[in-house]
Amino acid sequence: MTFRPGTVTSRTWQRRRALSAAVLLAVTGAVALAGCGDDDGDATGSKAAASSTGSASASGAGTDKRVLWVGDSIAGVEAPPLGAALKASGAAFKDDSSDGGGTVVEGGRMSRALARSTWKRLRADLASFHPDVLAYQITTYDWGTPAQQRASYRKLAKTAEEAGADLVLVSAPPYKIDDFYAPHADAIKSAPAAARAVAKSGAGNVHFLDASKLWGTDGGADRAQRSSDGIHSCQQGSAAFATWFVERLGKLYGFAPAGPGVWAKGAWVEDRGYAELGCG
């Protein structure tokens, strides 16, 4: 196709190229920073899997894994590049994230109502999509006591196992605790520890990944790569997460992920979700 200066097609192509270049630059810096001092200690419950599949990863083999991605709207804006990265690596991907929900934690009245919706949708997608990996990013709505959080994550692990899938729990990025989240600050803080405890409990199909290795712990820092709302990520941050997360899946399941240069130039950079966040 020939692009002519001044046409909509040309402008769209130029915009996508500029966004892709910015994404690649951000991914390189963020992942390099995440790798500093990273001894794979972020993967809890995964030592046996990592050691048994390391040779396959080193061989450069792709994967035929099927990954179901579950979480809230933070996970939702991470989904476009995550899907692109996984598909480029040979995997199948389904985004099961939810705006204003996505939690599986059955805690207080509001979280229970949200969880009912999540569980209903999740069971249907487990039955239809048949994932090998159920990946759950801790949501901003995982409100409950630590005991309620652990019970809910154990239920999720059992549900995944019954469907023939592993469960990969990943902590959320740091984000702005505004007036809406402030009453639930304790639950937000305790959720990653609860997820880690479930992964450590001996369930062979459960793994926990600590995303603070990528984002840090300060939602206001540049490293956290939050958008102007202080909660979600733009294309660059979402792509950095996709790179980091898929690399860790590769270590767990013995495949070499496609590099960002393969998938970062896709149409996903213009997903309307980023425009709604005011991303460039």
mmCIF file of C-alpha atoms in Angstrom:
data_model
loop_
_atom_site.group_PDB
_atom_site.id
_atom_site.type_symbol
_atom_site.label_atom_id
_atom_site.label_comp_id
_atom_site.label_asym_id
_atom_site.label_seq_id
_atom_site.Cartn_x
_atom_site.Cartn_y
_atom_site.Cartn_z
ATOM 1 C CA MET A 1 0.000 0.000 0.000
ATOM 2 C CA THR A 2 1.245 3.474 -0.889
ATOM 3 C CA PHE A 3 0.754 6.174 1.736
ATOM 4 C CA ARG A 4 0.237 9.710 0.478
ATOM 5 C CA PRO A 5 1.154 12.683 2.672
ATOM 6 C CA GLY A 6 -1.877 14.329 4.188
ATOM 7 C CA THR A 7 -4.219 11.346 3.955
ATOM 8 C CA VAL A 8 -5.886 9.823 6.986
ATOM 9 C CA THR A 9 -4.191 6.509 6.230
ATOM 10 C CA SER A 10 -0.778 8.135 6.176
ATOM 11 C CA ARG A 11 -1.383 9.985 9.440
ATOM 12 C CA THR A 12 -2.650 6.811 11.079
ATOM 13 C CA TRP A 13 0.404 4.888 9.941
ATOM 14 C CA GLN A 14 2.761 7.631 11.111
ATOM 15 C CA ARG A 15 1.026 7.814 14.483
ATOM 16 C CA ARG A 16 1.230 4.056 14.930
ATOM 17 C CA ARG A 17 4.912 4.081 13.995
ATOM 18 C CA ALA A 18 5.630 6.837 16.521
ATOM 19 C CA LEU A 19 3.693 5.035 19.243
ATOM 20 C CA SER A 20 5.458 1.765 18.472
ATOM 21 C CA ALA A 21 8.861 3.441 18.709
ATOM 22 C CA ALA A 22 7.932 4.944 22.078
ATOM 23 C CA VAL A 23 6.661 1.569 23.276
ATOM 24 C CA LEU A 24 9.875 -0.208 22.301
ATOM 25 C CA LEU A 25 11.989 2.420 24.042
ATOM 26 C CA ALA A 26 9.909 2.224 27.222
ATOM 27 C CA VAL A 27 9.925 -1.574 27.246
ATOM 28 C CA THR A 28 13.695 -1.736 26.915
ATOM 29 C CA GLY A 29 14.236 0.613 29.846
ATOM 30 C CA ALA A 30 11.579 -0.850 32.120
ATOM 31 C CA VAL A 31 12.543 -4.474 31.633
ATOM 32 C CA ALA A 32 16.239 -3.686 32.072
ATOM 33 C CA LEU A 33 15.390 -1.998 35.365
ATOM 34 C CA ALA A 34 13.238 -4.936 36.439
ATOM 35 C CA GLY A 35 16.109 -7.294 35.708
ATOM 36 C CA CYS A 36 18.512 -5.534 38.049
ATOM 37 C CA GLY A 37 19.014 -7.866 40.978
ATOM 38 C CA ASP A 38 16.178 -10.135 39.797
ATOM 39 C CA ASP A 39 17.083 -13.653 40.850
ATOM 40 C CA ASP A 40 13.674 -15.089 39.863
ATOM 41 C CA GLY A 41 12.622 -14.747 43.483
ATOM 42 C CA ASP A 42 9.406 -13.218 42.201
ATOM 43 C CA ALA A 43 8.114 -16.649 41.177
ATOM 44 C CA THR A 44 6.672 -18.403 44.213
ATOM 45 C CA GLY A 45 5.550 -21.989 43.900
ATOM 46 C CA SER A 46 7.267 -22.349 40.539
ATOM 47 C CA LYS A 47 10.708 -23.757 41.281
ATOM 48 C CA ALA A 48 9.924 -27.284 40.093
ATOM 49 C CA ALA A 49 8.271 -26.050 36.910
ATOM 50 C CA ALA A 50 11.084 -23.641 36.142
ATOM 51 C CA SER A 51 13.814 -26.235 36.646
ATOM 52 C CA SER A 52 12.040 -28.904 34.609
ATOM 53 C CA THR A 53 11.387 -26.652 31.613
ATOM 54 C CA GLY A 54 14.507 -24.529 31.486
ATOM 55 C CA SER A 55 16.067 -26.501 28.635
ATOM 56 C CA ALA A 56 13.001 -25.977 26.451
ATOM 57 C CA SER A 57 13.095 -22.236 27.070
ATOM 58 C CA ALA A 58 16.745 -22.082 26.123
ATOM 59 C CA SER A 59 16.034 -23.893 22.854
ATOM 60 C CA GLY A 60 13.971 -20.995 21.529
ATOM 61 C CA ALA A 61 10.814 -23.071 21.181
ATOM 62 C CA GLY A 62 7.445 -21.351 21.084
ATOM 63 C CA THR A 63 4.379 -22.482 22.982
ATOM 64 C CA ASP A 64 0.886 -23.755 22.340
ATOM 65 C CA LYS A 65 -0.390 -22.783 25.791
ATOM 66 C CA ARG A 66 -3.845 -21.300 26.152
ATOM 67 C CA VAL A 67 -3.913 -18.355 28.563
ATOM 68 C CA LEU A 68 -7.066 -16.921 30.142
ATOM 69 C CA TRP A 69 -6.447 -13.437 31.577
ATOM 70 C CA VAL A 70 -8.616 -12.308 34.505
ATOM 71 C CA GLY A 71 -8.637 -9.039 36.433
ATOM 72 C CA ASP A 72 -10.099 -5.542 36.574
ATOM 73 C CA SER A 73 -9.691 -2.521 34.296
ATOM 74 C CA ILE A 74 -5.963 -2.326 35.099
ATOM 75 C CA ALA A 75 -5.654 -5.811 33.630
ATOM 76 C CA GLY A 76 -7.896 -4.647 30.810
ATOM 77 C CA VAL A 77 -5.457 -2.022 29.527
ATOM 78 C CA GLU A 78 -2.607 -4.524 29.893
ATOM 79 C CA ALA A 79 -4.500 -7.055 27.781
ATOM 80 C CA PRO A 80 -3.900 -5.657 24.252
ATOM 81 C CA PRO A 81 -0.084 -5.989 24.298
ATOM 82 C CA LEU A 82 -0.244 -9.099 26.479
ATOM 83 C CA GLY A 83 -2.423 -10.803 23.904
ATOM 84 C CA ALA A 84 -0.143 -9.626 21.098
ATOM 85 C CA ALA A 85 2.972 -10.900 22.892
ATOM 86 C CA LEU A 86 1.460 -14.289 23.693
ATOM 87 C CA LYS A 87 0.028 -14.803 20.219
ATOM 88 C CA ALA A 88 3.390 -13.883 18.682
ATOM 89 C CA SER A 89 4.894 -16.585 20.906
ATOM 90 C CA GLY A 90 2.420 -19.183 19.632
ATOM 91 C CA ALA A 91 -0.042 -19.100 22.531
ATOM 92 C CA ALA A 92 -3.802 -18.619 22.458
ATOM 93 C CA PHE A 93 -5.143 -15.761 24.569
ATOM 94 C CA LYS A 94 -8.515 -14.679 25.892
ATOM 95 C CA ASP A 95 -9.086 -11.455 27.800
ATOM 96 C CA ASP A 96 -11.577 -12.032 30.613
ATOM 97 C CA SER A 97 -10.901 -8.770 32.455
ATOM 98 C CA SER A 98 -13.732 -6.542 33.635
ATOM 99 C CA ASP A 99 -14.098 -2.790 34.036
ATOM 100 C CA GLY A 100 -15.205 -1.966 37.566
ATOM 101 C CA GLY A 101 -14.932 -5.534 38.782
ATOM 102 C CA GLY A 102 -13.075 -8.721 37.987
ATOM 103 C CA THR A 103 -12.456 -9.773 41.577
ATOM 104 C CA VAL A 104 -12.890 -13.328 42.842
ATOM 105 C CA VAL A 105 -12.620 -12.335 46.510
ATOM 106 C CA GLU A 106 -15.808 -12.934 48.448
ATOM 107 C CA GLY A 107 -15.405 -10.406 51.220
ATOM 108 C CA GLY A 108 -17.815 -7.579 52.007
ATOM 109 C CA ARG A 109 -21.143 -6.874 50.334
ATOM 110 C CA MET A 110 -19.720 -5.006 47.342
ATOM 111 C CA SER A 111 -16.866 -7.407 46.655
ATOM 112 C CA ARG A 112 -19.230 -10.391 46.967
ATOM 113 C CA ALA A 113 -21.544 -8.870 44.364
ATOM 114 C CA LEU A 114 -18.634 -8.251 41.999
ATOM 115 C CA ALA A 115 -17.227 -11.716 42.649
ATOM 116 C CA ARG A 116 -20.513 -13.414 41.764
ATOM 117 C CA SER A 117 -20.345 -11.852 38.315
ATOM 118 C CA THR A 118 -16.681 -12.818 37.909
ATOM 119 C CA TRP A 119 -17.222 -16.420 38.962
ATOM 120 C CA LYS A 120 -20.182 -16.843 36.607
ATOM 121 C CA ARG A 121 -18.233 -15.520 33.620
ATOM 122 C CA LEU A 122 -15.081 -17.382 34.607
ATOM 123 C CA ARG A 123 -16.760 -20.781 34.813
ATOM 124 C CA ALA A 124 -18.292 -20.259 31.378
ATOM 125 C CA ASP A 125 -14.955 -19.269 29.847
ATOM 126 C CA LEU A 126 -13.083 -22.129 31.495
ATOM 127 C CA ALA A 127 -15.577 -24.505 29.905
ATOM 128 C CA SER A 128 -15.459 -22.905 26.449
ATOM 129 C CA PHE A 129 -11.846 -21.731 26.132
ATOM 130 C CA HIS A 130 -10.134 -24.672 27.907
ATOM 131 C CA PRO A 131 -7.066 -22.758 29.131
ATOM 132 C CA ASP A 132 -3.825 -24.357 30.265
ATOM 133 C CA VAL A 133 -3.076 -21.256 32.330
ATOM 134 C CA LEU A 134 -5.533 -19.139 34.278
ATOM 135 C CA ALA A 135 -3.710 -15.881 34.994
ATOM 136 C CA TYR A 136 -5.307 -13.681 37.640
ATOM 137 C CA GLN A 137 -4.015 -10.209 38.393
ATOM 138 C CA ILE A 138 -5.014 -9.094 41.881
ATOM 139 C CA THR A 139 -7.669 -6.445 41.452
ATOM 140 C CA THR A 140 -8.378 -3.132 43.112
ATOM 141 C CA TYR A 141 -11.539 -4.800 44.444
ATOM 142 C CA ASP A 142 -10.008 -7.779 46.261
ATOM 143 C CA TRP A 143 -11.534 -6.451 49.459
ATOM 144 C CA GLY A 144 -11.797 -8.752 52.426
ATOM 145 C CA THR A 145 -9.866 -9.994 55.403
ATOM 146 C CA PRO A 146 -6.639 -11.894 54.748
ATOM 147 C CA ALA A 147 -8.522 -15.099 55.591
ATOM 148 C CA GLN A 148 -11.236 -14.277 53.053
ATOM 149 C CA GLN A 149 -8.619 -13.466 50.443
ATOM 150 C CA ARG A 150 -6.755 -16.732 51.023
ATOM 151 C CA ALA A 151 -10.001 -18.713 50.889
ATOM 152 C CA SER A 152 -10.979 -17.053 47.613
ATOM 153 C CA TYR A 153 -7.585 -17.641 46.009
ATOM 154 C CA ARG A 154 -7.654 -21.286 47.137
ATOM 155 C CA LYS A 155 -11.107 -21.601 45.571
ATOM 156 C CA LEU A 156 -9.691 -20.118 42.374
ATOM 157 C CA ALA A 157 -6.808 -22.597 42.440
ATOM 158 C CA LYS A 158 -9.191 -25.527 42.883
ATOM 159 C CA THR A 159 -11.447 -24.252 40.104
ATOM 160 C CA ALA A 160 -8.464 -23.935 37.768
ATOM 161 C CA GLU A 161 -7.221 -27.413 38.674
ATOM 162 C CA GLU A 162 -10.626 -28.959 38.033
ATOM 163 C CA ALA A 163 -10.584 -27.306 34.607
ATOM 164 C CA GLY A 164 -7.125 -28.728 33.882
ATOM 165 C CA ALA A 165 -5.309 -25.414 34.232
ATOM 166 C CA ASP A 166 -2.528 -23.948 36.321
ATOM 167 C CA LEU A 167 -3.210 -20.755 38.256
ATOM 168 C CA VAL A 168 -0.744 -17.886 37.983
ATOM 169 C CA LEU A 169 -1.442 -15.124 40.498
ATOM 170 C CA VAL A 170 0.274 -11.805 39.831
ATOM 171 C CA SER A 171 0.290 -8.746 42.045
ATOM 172 C CA ALA A 172 -1.195 -5.501 40.783
ATOM 173 C CA PRO A 173 0.940 -2.465 39.996
ATOM 174 C CA PRO A 174 1.078 0.279 42.618
ATOM 175 C CA TYR A 175 -1.621 2.868 42.065
ATOM 176 C CA LYS A 176 -3.153 5.963 43.598
ATOM 177 C CA ILE A 177 -5.176 5.235 46.745
ATOM 178 C CA ASP A 178 -7.831 7.911 46.341
ATOM 179 C CA ASP A 179 -10.953 8.544 48.409
ATOM 180 C CA PHE A 180 -12.694 5.572 46.800
ATOM 181 C CA TYR A 181 -9.935 3.100 47.674
ATOM 182 C CA ALA A 182 -8.852 4.574 51.015
ATOM 183 C CA PRO A 183 -11.420 2.664 53.145
ATOM 184 C CA HIS A 184 -10.047 -0.577 51.674
ATOM 185 C CA ALA A 185 -6.337 0.222 51.979
ATOM 186 C CA ASP A 186 -5.681 -2.607 54.437
ATOM 187 C CA ALA A 187 -7.255 -5.189 52.132
ATOM 188 C CA ILE A 188 -5.378 -3.817 49.135
ATOM 189 C CA LYS A 189 -2.140 -4.163 51.092
ATOM 190 C CA SER A 190 -2.846 -7.691 52.354
ATOM 191 C CA ALA A 191 -3.990 -9.238 49.053
ATOM 192 C CA PRO A 192 -0.524 -9.934 47.564
ATOM 193 C CA ALA A 193 0.633 -11.624 50.769
ATOM 194 C CA ALA A 194 -2.516 -13.758 50.775
ATOM 195 C CA ALA A 195 -1.903 -14.788 47.168
ATOM 196 C CA ARG A 196 1.736 -15.581 47.900
ATOM 197 C CA ALA A 197 0.696 -17.713 50.881
ATOM 198 C CA VAL A 198 -1.668 -19.771 48.725
ATOM 199 C CA ALA A 199 1.085 -20.352 46.167
ATOM 200 C CA LYS A 200 3.457 -21.416 48.944
ATOM 201 C CA SER A 201 0.925 -23.762 50.505
ATOM 202 C CA GLY A 202 1.979 -26.661 48.343
ATOM 203 C CA ALA A 203 -0.634 -26.616 45.587
ATOM 204 C CA GLY A 204 1.431 -27.703 42.599
ATOM 205 C CA ASN A 205 -0.667 -25.864 40.061
ATOM 206 C CA VAL A 206 -0.392 -22.416 41.707
ATOM 207 C CA HIS A 207 2.316 -19.821 41.104
ATOM 208 C CA PHE A 208 2.697 -16.252 42.357
ATOM 209 C CA LEU A 209 4.566 -13.506 40.511
ATOM 210 C CA ASP A 210 5.585 -10.325 42.286
ATOM 211 C CA ALA A 211 5.118 -7.489 39.808
ATOM 212 C CA SER A 212 6.826 -4.984 42.104
ATOM 213 C CA LYS A 213 10.024 -6.261 40.463
ATOM 214 C CA LEU A 214 8.797 -4.392 37.400
ATOM 215 C CA TRP A 215 6.745 -1.505 38.783
ATOM 216 C CA GLY A 216 8.338 -0.819 42.148
ATOM 217 C CA THR A 217 6.057 0.010 45.067
ATOM 218 C CA ASP A 218 5.415 3.744 44.631
ATOM 219 C CA GLY A 219 2.468 4.469 42.359
ATOM 220 C CA GLY A 220 3.610 8.066 41.928
ATOM 221 C CA ALA A 221 7.112 7.187 40.729
ATOM 222 C CA ASP A 222 8.099 7.214 37.060
ATOM 223 C CA ARG A 223 8.929 3.523 37.303
ATOM 224 C CA ALA A 224 5.270 2.675 37.995
ATOM 225 C CA GLN A 225 4.297 4.067 34.575
ATOM 226 C CA ARG A 226 0.776 5.093 35.595
ATOM 227 C CA SER A 227 -1.372 7.242 33.323
ATOM 228 C CA SER A 228 -2.686 10.644 34.375
ATOM 229 C CA ASP A 229 -5.384 8.982 36.506
ATOM 230 C CA GLY A 230 -2.705 7.416 38.713
ATOM 231 C CA ILE A 231 -4.238 3.950 38.337
ATOM 232 C CA HIS A 232 -4.021 2.552 34.811
ATOM 233 C CA SER A 233 -1.103 2.262 32.393
ATOM 234 C CA CYS A 234 -0.725 3.657 28.895
ATOM 235 C CA GLN A 235 0.688 1.725 25.939
ATOM 236 C CA GLN A 236 4.280 1.933 27.147
ATOM 237 C CA GLY A 237 3.591 0.638 30.645
ATOM 238 C CA SER A 238 1.218 -2.044 29.400
ATOM 239 C CA ALA A 239 3.816 -3.274 26.910
ATOM 240 C CA ALA A 240 6.499 -3.318 29.604
ATOM 241 C CA PHE A 241 4.213 -5.503 31.703
ATOM 242 C CA ALA A 242 3.467 -7.806 28.768
ATOM 243 C CA THR A 243 7.178 -8.297 28.144
ATOM 244 C CA TRP A 244 7.927 -8.962 31.810
ATOM 245 C CA PHE A 245 4.958 -11.274 32.368
ATOM 246 C CA VAL A 246 5.416 -13.364 29.229
ATOM 247 C CA GLU A 247 9.114 -13.790 30.010
ATOM 248 C CA ARG A 248 8.123 -15.281 33.347
ATOM 249 C CA LEU A 249 5.537 -17.532 31.767
ATOM 250 C CA GLY A 250 8.311 -18.671 29.449
ATOM 251 C CA LYS A 251 10.445 -19.634 32.433
ATOM 252 C CA LEU A 252 7.546 -21.495 34.014
ATOM 253 C CA TYR A 253 6.437 -23.367 30.911
ATOM 254 C CA GLY A 254 9.568 -23.738 28.846
ATOM 255 C CA PHE A 255 9.210 -21.432 25.885
ATOM 256 C CA ALA A 256 11.113 -18.465 24.519
ATOM 257 C CA PRO A 257 8.785 -15.457 24.121
ATOM 258 C CA ALA A 258 8.727 -13.416 20.953
ATOM 259 C CA GLY A 259 10.585 -10.147 21.497
ATOM 260 C CA PRO A 260 8.798 -6.781 21.638
ATOM 261 C CA GLY A 261 10.172 -5.935 18.209
ATOM 262 C CA VAL A 262 7.870 -8.613 16.801
ATOM 263 C CA TRP A 263 4.581 -7.535 18.370
ATOM 264 C CA ALA A 264 4.945 -3.916 19.564
ATOM 265 C CA LYS A 265 4.130 -2.491 16.126
ATOM 266 C CA GLY A 266 0.624 -3.899 16.004
ATOM 267 C CA ALA A 267 -2.727 -2.153 15.862
ATOM 268 C CA TRP A 268 -3.166 -2.711 19.606
ATOM 269 C CA VAL A 269 -1.264 0.545 20.287
ATOM 270 C CA GLU A 270 -4.358 2.412 19.096
ATOM 271 C CA ASP A 271 -6.814 0.550 21.301
ATOM 272 C CA ARG A 272 -9.558 2.982 22.283
ATOM 273 C CA GLY A 273 -9.019 2.245 25.964
ATOM 274 C CA TYR A 274 -5.787 4.221 25.833
ATOM 275 C CA ALA A 275 -7.493 7.184 24.206
ATOM 276 C CA GLU A 276 -10.075 7.184 26.991
ATOM 277 C CA LEU A 277 -7.207 7.443 29.480
ATOM 278 C CA GLY A 278 -5.716 10.386 27.609
ATOM 279 C CA CYS A 279 -2.679 8.398 26.504
ATOM 280 C CA GLY A 280 -0.668 9.594 23.530
#
